[in-house]
C-alpha atoms as a PDB file:
ATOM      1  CA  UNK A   1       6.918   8.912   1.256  1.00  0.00           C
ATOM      2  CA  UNK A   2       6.984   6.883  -1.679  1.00  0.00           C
ATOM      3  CA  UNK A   3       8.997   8.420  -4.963  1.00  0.00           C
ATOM      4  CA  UNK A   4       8.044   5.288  -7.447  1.00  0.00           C
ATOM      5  CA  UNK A   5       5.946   7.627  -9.787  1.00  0.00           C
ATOM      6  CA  UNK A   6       8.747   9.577 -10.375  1.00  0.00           C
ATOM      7  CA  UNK A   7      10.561   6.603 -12.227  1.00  0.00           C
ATOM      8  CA  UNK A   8       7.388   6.983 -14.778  1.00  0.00           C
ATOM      9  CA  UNK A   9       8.597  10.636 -15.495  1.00  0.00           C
ATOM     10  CA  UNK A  10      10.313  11.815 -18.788  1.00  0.00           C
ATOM     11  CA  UNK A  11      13.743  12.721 -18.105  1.00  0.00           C
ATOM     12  CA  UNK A  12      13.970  16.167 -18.872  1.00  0.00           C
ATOM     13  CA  UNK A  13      10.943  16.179 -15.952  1.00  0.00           C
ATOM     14  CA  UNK A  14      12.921  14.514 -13.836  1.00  0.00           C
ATOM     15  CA  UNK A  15      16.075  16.896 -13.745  1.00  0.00           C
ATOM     16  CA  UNK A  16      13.325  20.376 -13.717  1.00  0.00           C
ATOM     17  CA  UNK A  17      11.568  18.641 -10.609  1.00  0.00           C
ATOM     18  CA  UNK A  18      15.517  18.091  -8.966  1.00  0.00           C
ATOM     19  CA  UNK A  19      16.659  21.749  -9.403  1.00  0.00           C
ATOM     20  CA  UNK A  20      12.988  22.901  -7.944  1.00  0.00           C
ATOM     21  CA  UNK A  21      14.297  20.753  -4.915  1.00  0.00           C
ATOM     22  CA  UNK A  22      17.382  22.108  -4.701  1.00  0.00           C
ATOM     23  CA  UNK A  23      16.904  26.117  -5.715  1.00  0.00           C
ATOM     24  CA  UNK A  24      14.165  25.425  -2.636  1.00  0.00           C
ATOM     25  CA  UNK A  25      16.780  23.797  -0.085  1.00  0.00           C
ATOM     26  CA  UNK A  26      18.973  26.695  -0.860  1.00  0.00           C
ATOM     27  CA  UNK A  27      16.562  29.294  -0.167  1.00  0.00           C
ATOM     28  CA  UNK A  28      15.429  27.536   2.985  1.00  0.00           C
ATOM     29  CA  UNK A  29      19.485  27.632   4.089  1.00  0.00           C
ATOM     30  CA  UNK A  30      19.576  31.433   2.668  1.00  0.00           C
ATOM     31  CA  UNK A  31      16.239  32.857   4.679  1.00  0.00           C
ATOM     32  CA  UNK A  32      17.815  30.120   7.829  1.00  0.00           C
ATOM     33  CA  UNK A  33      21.163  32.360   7.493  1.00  0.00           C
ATOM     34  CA  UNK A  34      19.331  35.558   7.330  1.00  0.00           C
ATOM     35  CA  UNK A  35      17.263  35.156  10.547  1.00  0.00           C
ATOM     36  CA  UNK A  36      18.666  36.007  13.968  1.00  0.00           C
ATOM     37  CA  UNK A  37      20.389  33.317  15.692  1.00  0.00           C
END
């Protein structure tokens, strides 16, 4: 996947967009934890 549009982003759109990413990675690792190994 290319990310070059995001370049083209305000800033402030930028750093909403990274903690959507990472609030999502952490609830992938939390619902990961909570299932039955």
């Amino acid at each position: 996947m290319e990310y070059h549009w995001i370049k083209r982003l305000p800033p402030h759109l930028i750093a909403q967009w990274l903690d959507i990413m990472h609030a999502s990675e952490t609830t992938s690792q939390i619902y990961k934890s909570l299932l039955p190994h």
